[in-house]
CSV table of C-alpha atoms in Angstrom, one decimal:
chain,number,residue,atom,x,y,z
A,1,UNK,CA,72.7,78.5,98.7
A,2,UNK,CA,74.8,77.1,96.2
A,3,UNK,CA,73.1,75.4,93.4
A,4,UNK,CA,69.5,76.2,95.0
A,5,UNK,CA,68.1,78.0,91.8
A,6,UNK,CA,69.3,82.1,92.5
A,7,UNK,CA,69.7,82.7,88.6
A,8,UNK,CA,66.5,80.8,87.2
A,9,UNK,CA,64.6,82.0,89.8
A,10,UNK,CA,66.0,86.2,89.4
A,11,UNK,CA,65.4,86.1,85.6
A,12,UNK,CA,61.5,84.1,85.6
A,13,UNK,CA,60.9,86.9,88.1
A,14,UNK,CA,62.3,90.0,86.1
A,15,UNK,CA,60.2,88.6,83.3
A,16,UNK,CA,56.7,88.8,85.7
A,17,UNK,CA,57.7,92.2,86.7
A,18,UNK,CA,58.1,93.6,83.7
A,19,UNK,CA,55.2,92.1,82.1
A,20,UNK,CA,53.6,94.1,84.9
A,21,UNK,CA,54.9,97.2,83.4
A,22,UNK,CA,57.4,97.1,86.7
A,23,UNK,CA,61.2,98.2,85.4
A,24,UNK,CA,63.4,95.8,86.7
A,25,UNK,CA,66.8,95.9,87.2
A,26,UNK,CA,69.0,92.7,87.4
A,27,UNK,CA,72.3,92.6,88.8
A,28,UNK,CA,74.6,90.5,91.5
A,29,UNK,CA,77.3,90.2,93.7
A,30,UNK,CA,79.9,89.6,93.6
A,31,UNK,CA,80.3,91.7,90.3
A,32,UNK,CA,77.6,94.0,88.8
A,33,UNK,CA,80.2,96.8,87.8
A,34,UNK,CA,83.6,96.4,86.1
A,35,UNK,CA,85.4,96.2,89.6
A,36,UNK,CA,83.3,93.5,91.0
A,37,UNK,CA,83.8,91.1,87.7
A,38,UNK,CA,87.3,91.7,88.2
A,39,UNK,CA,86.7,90.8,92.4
A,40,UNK,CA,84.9,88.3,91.4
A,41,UNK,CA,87.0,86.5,88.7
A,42,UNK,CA,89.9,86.4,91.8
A,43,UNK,CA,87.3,85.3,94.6
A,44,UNK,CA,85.6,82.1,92.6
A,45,UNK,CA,89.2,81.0,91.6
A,46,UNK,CA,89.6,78.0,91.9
A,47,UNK,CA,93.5,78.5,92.3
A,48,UNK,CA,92.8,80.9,94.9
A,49,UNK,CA,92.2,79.2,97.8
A,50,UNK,CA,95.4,80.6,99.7
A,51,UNK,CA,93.1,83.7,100.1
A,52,UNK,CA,92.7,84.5,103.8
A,53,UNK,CA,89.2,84.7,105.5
A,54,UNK,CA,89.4,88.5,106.1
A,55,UNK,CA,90.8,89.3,103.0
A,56,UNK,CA,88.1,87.5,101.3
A,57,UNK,CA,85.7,89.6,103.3
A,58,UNK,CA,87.5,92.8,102.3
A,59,UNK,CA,87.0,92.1,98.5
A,60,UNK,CA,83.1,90.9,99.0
A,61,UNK,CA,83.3,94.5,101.0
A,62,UNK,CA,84.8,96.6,98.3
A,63,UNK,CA,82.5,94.6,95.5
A,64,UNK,CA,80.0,95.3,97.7
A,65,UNK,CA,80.6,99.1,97.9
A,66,UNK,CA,81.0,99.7,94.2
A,67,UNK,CA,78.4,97.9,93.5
A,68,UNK,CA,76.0,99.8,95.6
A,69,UNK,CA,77.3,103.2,94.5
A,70,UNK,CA,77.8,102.4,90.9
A,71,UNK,CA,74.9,100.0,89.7
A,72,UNK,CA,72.0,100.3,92.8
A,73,UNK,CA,71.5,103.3,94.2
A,74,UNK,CA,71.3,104.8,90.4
A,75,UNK,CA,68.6,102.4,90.1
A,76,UNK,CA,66.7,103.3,92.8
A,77,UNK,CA,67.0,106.4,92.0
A,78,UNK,CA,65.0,105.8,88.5
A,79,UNK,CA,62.5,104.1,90.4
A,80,UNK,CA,63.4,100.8,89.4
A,81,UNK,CA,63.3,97.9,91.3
A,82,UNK,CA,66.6,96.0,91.8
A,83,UNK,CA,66.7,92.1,92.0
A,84,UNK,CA,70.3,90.9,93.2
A,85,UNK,CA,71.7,87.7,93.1
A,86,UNK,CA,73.3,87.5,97.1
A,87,UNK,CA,73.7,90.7,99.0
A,88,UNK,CA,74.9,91.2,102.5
A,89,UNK,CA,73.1,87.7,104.1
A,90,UNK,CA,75.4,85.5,102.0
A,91,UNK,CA,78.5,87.8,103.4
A,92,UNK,CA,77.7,86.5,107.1
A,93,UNK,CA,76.4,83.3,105.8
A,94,UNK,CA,79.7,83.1,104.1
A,95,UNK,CA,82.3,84.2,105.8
A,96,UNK,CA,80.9,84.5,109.2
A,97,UNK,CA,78.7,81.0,110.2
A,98,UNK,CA,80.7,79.0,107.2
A,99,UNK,CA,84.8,80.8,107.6
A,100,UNK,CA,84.3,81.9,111.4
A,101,UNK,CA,84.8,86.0,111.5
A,102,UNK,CA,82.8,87.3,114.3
A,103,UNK,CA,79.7,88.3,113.2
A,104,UNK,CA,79.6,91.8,114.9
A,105,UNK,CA,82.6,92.3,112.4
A,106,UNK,CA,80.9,91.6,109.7
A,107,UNK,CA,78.3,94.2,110.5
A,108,UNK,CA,80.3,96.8,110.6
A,109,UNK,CA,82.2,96.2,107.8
A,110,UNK,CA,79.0,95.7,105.8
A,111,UNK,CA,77.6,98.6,106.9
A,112,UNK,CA,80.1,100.6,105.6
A,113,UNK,CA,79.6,99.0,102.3
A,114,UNK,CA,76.1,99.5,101.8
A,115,UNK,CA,76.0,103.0,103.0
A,116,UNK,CA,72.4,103.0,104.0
A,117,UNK,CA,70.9,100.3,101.3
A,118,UNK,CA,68.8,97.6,102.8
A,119,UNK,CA,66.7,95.1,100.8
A,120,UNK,CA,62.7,95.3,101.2
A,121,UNK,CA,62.6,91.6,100.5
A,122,UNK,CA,65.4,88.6,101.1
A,123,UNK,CA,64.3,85.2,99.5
A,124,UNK,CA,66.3,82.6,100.8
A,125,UNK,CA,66.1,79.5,99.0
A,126,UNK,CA,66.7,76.2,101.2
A,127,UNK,CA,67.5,73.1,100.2
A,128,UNK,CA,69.9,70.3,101.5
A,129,UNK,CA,73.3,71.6,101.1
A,130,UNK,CA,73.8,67.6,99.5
A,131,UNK,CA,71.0,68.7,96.8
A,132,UNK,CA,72.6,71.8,96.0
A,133,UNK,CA,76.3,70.5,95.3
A,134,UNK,CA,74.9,68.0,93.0
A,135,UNK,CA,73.1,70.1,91.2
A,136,UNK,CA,76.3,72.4,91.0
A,137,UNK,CA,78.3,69.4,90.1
A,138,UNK,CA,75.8,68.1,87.3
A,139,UNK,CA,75.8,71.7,85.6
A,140,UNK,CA,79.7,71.5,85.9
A,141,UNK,CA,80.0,68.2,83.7
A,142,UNK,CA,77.6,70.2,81.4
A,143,UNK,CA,79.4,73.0,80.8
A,144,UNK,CA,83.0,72.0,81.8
A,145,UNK,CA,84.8,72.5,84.7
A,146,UNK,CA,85.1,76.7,84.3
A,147,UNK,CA,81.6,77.4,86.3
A,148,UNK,CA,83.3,75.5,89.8
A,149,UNK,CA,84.5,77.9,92.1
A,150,UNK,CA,86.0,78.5,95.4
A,151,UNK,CA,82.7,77.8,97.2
A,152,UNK,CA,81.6,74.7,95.2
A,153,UNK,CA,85.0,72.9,96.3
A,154,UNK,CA,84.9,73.5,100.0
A,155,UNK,CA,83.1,70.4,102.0
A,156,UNK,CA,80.2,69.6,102.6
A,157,UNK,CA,80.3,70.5,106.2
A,158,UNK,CA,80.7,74.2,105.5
A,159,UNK,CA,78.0,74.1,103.4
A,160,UNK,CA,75.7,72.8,106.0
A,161,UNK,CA,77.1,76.0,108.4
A,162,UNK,CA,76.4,78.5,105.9
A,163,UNK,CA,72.8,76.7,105.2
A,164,UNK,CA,72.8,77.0,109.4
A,165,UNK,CA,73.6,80.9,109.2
A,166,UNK,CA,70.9,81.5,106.6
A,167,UNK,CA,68.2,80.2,108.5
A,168,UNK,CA,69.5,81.8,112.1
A,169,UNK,CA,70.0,85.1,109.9
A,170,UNK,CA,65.8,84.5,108.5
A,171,UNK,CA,65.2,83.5,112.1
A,172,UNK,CA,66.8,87.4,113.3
A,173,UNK,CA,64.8,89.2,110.7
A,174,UNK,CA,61.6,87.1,109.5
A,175,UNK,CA,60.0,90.4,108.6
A,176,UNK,CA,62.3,91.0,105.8
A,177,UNK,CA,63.2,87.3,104.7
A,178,UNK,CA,60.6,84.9,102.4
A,179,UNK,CA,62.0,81.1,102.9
A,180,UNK,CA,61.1,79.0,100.1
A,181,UNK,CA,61.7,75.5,99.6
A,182,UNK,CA,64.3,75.6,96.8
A,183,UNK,CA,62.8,71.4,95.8
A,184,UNK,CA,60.1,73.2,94.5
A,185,UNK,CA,59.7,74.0,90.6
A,186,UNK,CA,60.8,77.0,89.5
A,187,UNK,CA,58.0,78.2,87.9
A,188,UNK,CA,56.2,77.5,91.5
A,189,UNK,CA,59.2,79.2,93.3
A,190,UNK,CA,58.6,82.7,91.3
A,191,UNK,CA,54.8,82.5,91.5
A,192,UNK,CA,55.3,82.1,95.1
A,193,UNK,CA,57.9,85.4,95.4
A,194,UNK,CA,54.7,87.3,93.5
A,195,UNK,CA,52.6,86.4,95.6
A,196,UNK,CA,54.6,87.9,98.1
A,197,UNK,CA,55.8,90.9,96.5
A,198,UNK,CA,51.6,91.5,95.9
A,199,UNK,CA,51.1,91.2,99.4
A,200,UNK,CA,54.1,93.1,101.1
A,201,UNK,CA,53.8,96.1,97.9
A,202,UNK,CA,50.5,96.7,96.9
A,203,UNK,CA,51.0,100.2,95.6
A,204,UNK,CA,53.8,98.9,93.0
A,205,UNK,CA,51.7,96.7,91.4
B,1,UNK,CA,104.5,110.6,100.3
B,2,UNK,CA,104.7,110.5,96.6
B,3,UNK,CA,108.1,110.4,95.3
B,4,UNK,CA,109.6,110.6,98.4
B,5,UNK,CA,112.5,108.2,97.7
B,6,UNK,CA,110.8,105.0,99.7
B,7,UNK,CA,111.9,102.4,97.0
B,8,UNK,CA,115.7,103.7,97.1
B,9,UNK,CA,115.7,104.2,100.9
B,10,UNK,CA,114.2,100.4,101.3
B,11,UNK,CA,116.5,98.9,99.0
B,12,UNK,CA,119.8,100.9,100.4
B,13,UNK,CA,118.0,100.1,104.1
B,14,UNK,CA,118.1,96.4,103.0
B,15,UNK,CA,121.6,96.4,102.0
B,16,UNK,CA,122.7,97.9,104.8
B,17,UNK,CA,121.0,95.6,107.6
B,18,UNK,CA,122.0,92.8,105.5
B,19,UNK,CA,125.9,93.4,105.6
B,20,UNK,CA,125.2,93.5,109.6
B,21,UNK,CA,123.9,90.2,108.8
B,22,UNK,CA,120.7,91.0,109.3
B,23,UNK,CA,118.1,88.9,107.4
B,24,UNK,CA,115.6,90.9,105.8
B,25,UNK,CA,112.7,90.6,104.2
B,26,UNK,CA,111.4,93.6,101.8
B,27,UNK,CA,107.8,94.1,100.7
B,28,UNK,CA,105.1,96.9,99.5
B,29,UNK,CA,101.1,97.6,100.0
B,30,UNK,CA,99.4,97.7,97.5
B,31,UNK,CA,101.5,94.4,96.1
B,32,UNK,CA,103.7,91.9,98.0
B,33,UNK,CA,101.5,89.0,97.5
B,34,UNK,CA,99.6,87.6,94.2
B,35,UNK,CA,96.4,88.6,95.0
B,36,UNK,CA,97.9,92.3,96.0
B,37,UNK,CA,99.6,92.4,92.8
B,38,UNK,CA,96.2,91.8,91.2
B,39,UNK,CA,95.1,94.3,93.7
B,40,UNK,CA,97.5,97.2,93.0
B,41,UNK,CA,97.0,96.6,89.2
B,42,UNK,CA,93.4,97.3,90.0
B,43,UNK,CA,93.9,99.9,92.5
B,44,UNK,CA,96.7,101.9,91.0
B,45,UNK,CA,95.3,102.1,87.4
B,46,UNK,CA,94.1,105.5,86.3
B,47,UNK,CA,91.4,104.3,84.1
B,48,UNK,CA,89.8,103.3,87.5
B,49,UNK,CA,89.1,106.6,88.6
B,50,UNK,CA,85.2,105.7,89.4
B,51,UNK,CA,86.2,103.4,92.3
B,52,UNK,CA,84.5,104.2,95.1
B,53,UNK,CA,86.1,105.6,98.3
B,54,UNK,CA,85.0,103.2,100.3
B,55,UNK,CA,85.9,100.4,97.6
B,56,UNK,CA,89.2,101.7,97.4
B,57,UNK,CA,89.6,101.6,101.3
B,58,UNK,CA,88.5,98.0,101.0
B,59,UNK,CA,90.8,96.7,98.3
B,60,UNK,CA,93.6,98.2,100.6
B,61,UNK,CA,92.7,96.2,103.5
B,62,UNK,CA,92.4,93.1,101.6
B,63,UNK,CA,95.7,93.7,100.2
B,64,UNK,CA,96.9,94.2,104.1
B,65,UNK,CA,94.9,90.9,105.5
B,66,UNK,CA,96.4,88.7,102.5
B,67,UNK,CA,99.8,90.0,103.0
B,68,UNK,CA,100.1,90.0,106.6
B,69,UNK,CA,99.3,86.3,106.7
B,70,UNK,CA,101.2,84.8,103.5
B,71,UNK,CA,104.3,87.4,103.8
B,72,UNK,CA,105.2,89.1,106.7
B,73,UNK,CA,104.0,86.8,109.3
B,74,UNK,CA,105.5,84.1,108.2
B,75,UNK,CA,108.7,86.4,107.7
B,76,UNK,CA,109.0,87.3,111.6
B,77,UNK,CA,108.3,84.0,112.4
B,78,UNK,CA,111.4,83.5,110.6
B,79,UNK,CA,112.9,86.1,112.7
B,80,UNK,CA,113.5,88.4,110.0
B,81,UNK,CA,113.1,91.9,109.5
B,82,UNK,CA,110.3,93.1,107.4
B,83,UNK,CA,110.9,96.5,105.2
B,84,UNK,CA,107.4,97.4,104.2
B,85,UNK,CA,107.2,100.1,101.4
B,86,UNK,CA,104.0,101.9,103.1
B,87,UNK,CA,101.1,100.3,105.5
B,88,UNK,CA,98.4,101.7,107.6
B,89,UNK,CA,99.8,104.8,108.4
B,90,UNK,CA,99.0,105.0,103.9
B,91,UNK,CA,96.0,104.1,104.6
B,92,UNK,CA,95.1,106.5,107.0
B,93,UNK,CA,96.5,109.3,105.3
B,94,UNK,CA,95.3,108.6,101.8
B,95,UNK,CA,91.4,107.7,103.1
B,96,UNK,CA,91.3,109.1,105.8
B,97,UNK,CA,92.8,113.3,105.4
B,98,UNK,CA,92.6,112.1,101.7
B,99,UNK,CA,89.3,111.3,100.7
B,100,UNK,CA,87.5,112.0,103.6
B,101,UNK,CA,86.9,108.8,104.9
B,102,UNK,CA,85.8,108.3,108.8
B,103,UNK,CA,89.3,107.8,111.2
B,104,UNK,CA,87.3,105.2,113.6
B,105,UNK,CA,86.2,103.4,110.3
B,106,UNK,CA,89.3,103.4,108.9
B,107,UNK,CA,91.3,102.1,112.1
B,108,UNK,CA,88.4,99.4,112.5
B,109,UNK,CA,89.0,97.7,109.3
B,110,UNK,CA,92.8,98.0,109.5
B,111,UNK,CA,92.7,96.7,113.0
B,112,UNK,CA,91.3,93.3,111.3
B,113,UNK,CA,93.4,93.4,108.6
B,114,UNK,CA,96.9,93.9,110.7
B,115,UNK,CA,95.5,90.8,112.7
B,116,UNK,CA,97.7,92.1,116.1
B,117,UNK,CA,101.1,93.2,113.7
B,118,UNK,CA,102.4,96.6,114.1
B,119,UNK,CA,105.3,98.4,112.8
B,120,UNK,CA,107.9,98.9,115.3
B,121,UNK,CA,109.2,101.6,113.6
B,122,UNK,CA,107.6,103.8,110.6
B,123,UNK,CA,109.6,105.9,108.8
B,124,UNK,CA,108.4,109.0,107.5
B,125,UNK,CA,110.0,111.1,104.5
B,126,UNK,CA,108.2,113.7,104.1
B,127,UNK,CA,108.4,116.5,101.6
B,128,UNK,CA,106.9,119.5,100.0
B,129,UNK,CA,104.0,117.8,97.8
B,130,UNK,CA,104.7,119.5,94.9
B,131,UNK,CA,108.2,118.4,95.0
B,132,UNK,CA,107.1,114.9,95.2
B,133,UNK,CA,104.6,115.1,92.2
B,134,UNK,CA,107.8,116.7,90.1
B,135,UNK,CA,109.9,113.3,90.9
B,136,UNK,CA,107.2,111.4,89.8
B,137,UNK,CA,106.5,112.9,86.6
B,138,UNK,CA,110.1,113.5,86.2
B,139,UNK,CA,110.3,109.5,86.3
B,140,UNK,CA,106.9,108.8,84.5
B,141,UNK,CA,108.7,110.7,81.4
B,142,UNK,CA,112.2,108.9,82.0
B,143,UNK,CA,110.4,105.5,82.1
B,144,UNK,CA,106.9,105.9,80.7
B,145,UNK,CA,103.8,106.7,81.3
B,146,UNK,CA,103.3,103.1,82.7
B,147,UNK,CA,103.9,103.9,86.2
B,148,UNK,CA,101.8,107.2,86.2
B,149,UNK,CA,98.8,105.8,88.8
B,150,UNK,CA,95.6,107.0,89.9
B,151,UNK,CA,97.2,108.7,93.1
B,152,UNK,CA,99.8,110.9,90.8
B,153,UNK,CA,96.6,112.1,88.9
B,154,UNK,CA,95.0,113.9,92.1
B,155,UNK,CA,95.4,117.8,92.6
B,156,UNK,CA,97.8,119.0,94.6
B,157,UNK,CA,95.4,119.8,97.3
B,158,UNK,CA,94.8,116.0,98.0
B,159,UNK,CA,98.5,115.9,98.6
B,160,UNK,CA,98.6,118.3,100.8
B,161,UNK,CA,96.0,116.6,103.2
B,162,UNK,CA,97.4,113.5,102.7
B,163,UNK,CA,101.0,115.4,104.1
B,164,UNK,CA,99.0,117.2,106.7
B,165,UNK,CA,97.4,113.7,107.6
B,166,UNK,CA,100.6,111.5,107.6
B,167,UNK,CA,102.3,114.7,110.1
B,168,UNK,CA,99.2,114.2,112.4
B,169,UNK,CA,99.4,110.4,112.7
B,170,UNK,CA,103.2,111.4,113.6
B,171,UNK,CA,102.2,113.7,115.9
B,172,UNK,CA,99.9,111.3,117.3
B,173,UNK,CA,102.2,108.3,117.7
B,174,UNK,CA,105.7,109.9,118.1
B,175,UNK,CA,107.0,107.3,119.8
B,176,UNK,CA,106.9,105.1,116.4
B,177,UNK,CA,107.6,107.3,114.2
B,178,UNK,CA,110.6,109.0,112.8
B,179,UNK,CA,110.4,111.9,110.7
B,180,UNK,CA,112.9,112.7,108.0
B,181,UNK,CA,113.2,115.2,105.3
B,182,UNK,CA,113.5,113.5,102.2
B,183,UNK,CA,115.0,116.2,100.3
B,184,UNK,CA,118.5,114.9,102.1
B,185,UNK,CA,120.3,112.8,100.0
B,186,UNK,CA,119.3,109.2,99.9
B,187,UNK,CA,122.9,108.1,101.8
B,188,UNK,CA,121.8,110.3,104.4
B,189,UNK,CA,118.4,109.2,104.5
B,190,UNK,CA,119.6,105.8,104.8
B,191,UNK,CA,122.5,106.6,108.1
B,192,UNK,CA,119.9,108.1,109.6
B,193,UNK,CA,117.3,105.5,109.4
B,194,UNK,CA,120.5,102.9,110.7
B,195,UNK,CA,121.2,105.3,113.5
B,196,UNK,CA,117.8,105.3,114.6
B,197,UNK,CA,117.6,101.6,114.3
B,198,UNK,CA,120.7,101.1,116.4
B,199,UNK,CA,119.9,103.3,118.9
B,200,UNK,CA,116.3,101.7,119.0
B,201,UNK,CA,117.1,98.1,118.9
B,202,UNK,CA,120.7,97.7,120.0
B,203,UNK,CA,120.1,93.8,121.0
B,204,UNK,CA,119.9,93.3,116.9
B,205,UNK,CA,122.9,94.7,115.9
């Protein structure tokens, strides 16, 4: 969720791995390639909000498939492990529970986009949609207006249905999804992901 | 197809139903809208020859879903008619025959982007390839190397799928198509397109 902790939390956690000799690659969406900072530059724009709910989807879709072709799967293929910033969850989170596209929609086009590629783990940090915006708008006034986006200016009520999504989304698949409580310190919040990744991978560790 | 005549044929086409007092609205995918502008600078750029297939196929129907709903949409609501400078039947070809890209995939993703709108008449010009390819660079030299795009840069064998695919969906659909060889001369091109038109929707004219 917006303003929950993704980037704090993605960079404490590829320092663990890699102190534990794990090569870790760090990426997210959108962007991740040249394309997808390019998608991304047009889909946080502020200006942009005339941008229609399926054609928003198509451009999370394309960043999505270029991303996957051009940055992850030659990851995986080293044997690295690959920590991304959203993935398909915030797509139906997104634009299906928060915009309204039908969710079976949504699955196909993101199928087509991933080409295979599933995550082992999903952490979903949770916190009240309220928390999250305030932290968004605090780091805003900090560094100036040019890290609001698109998302951070919708209301608070579609907020609270893409906070509803992610939780019916964990509820679907709790075998893949950790839920944390995002309140929580973020040195607490990684130790907890470890913990997990200890448990779930034994053999990587 | 590539250098086909499409831009003079439109804009003739335009003139024409507009002395019949026609109101007319003319367009183009990639393009027609801000974001597809953005788009087709992306799209159409030869240094992006590393976009994905299925990227590429997304860009295009974000390009369609935005310009359906900010261009033509509002155009017939207007009760104009819309000249569109290629649309799914591109698509299709280009993807699809073109880069090998699944038909059923391809139709499901335009489906969403056309939102219910269908051409009521597509007009193809079709041409030997490798006459095509000669207009273009003939015009890239006149003009500049600035309109060369990623499309012009394929072999001559993706051409000729993308011809055999454009002749299939015609073969498919014949009811809205009309063929026409685009080696005529563009004032023929454009009394044959008005014949068609009148004989097709007399209640307009």
């Amino acid at each position: 969720m917006e303003g929950s902790g993704k980037s704090t939390l993605i960079s404490r956690l590829a320092s663990l791995l890699r102190s534990r000799g794990i090569e870790t690659a760090v990426t997210r969406e959108p962007g991740g390639t040249s394309l997808g900072e390019k998608l991304r530059k047009i889909l946080l724009d502020p200006a942009g909000s005339q941008l229609c709910s399926m054609g928003e989807l198509f451009l999370y879709a394309a960043d999505r498939a270029q991303h996957i072709e051009e940055v992850i799967k030659p990851a995986l293929a080293e044997n690295r492990t690959v920590l991304c910033d959203r993935f398909s969850d915030a797509t139906a989170a997104y634009q299906g529970y928060g915009r309204g596209i039908s969710l079976d929609i949504i699955s196909v086009v993101d199928r087509e986009a991933r080409n295979g590629i599933t995550p082992d783990l999903t952490v979903l940090l949770d916190l009240p949609p309220e928390e999250g915006l305030r932290r968004v708008r605090s780091r805003n006034e900090q560094y100036g207006s040019k890290t609001e986006t698109r998302m951070d200016d919708e209301q608070p009520a579609f907020h609270h249905k893409v906070r509803e999504g992610y939780l019916a989304l964990s509820a679907g698949e709790p075998d893949r999804f950790l839920i944390l409580n995002a309140m929580d310190k973020p040195e607490e919040l990684a130790q907890q992901v470890m913990q997990e990744l200890e448990k779930r991978f034994p053999h990587v560790f």
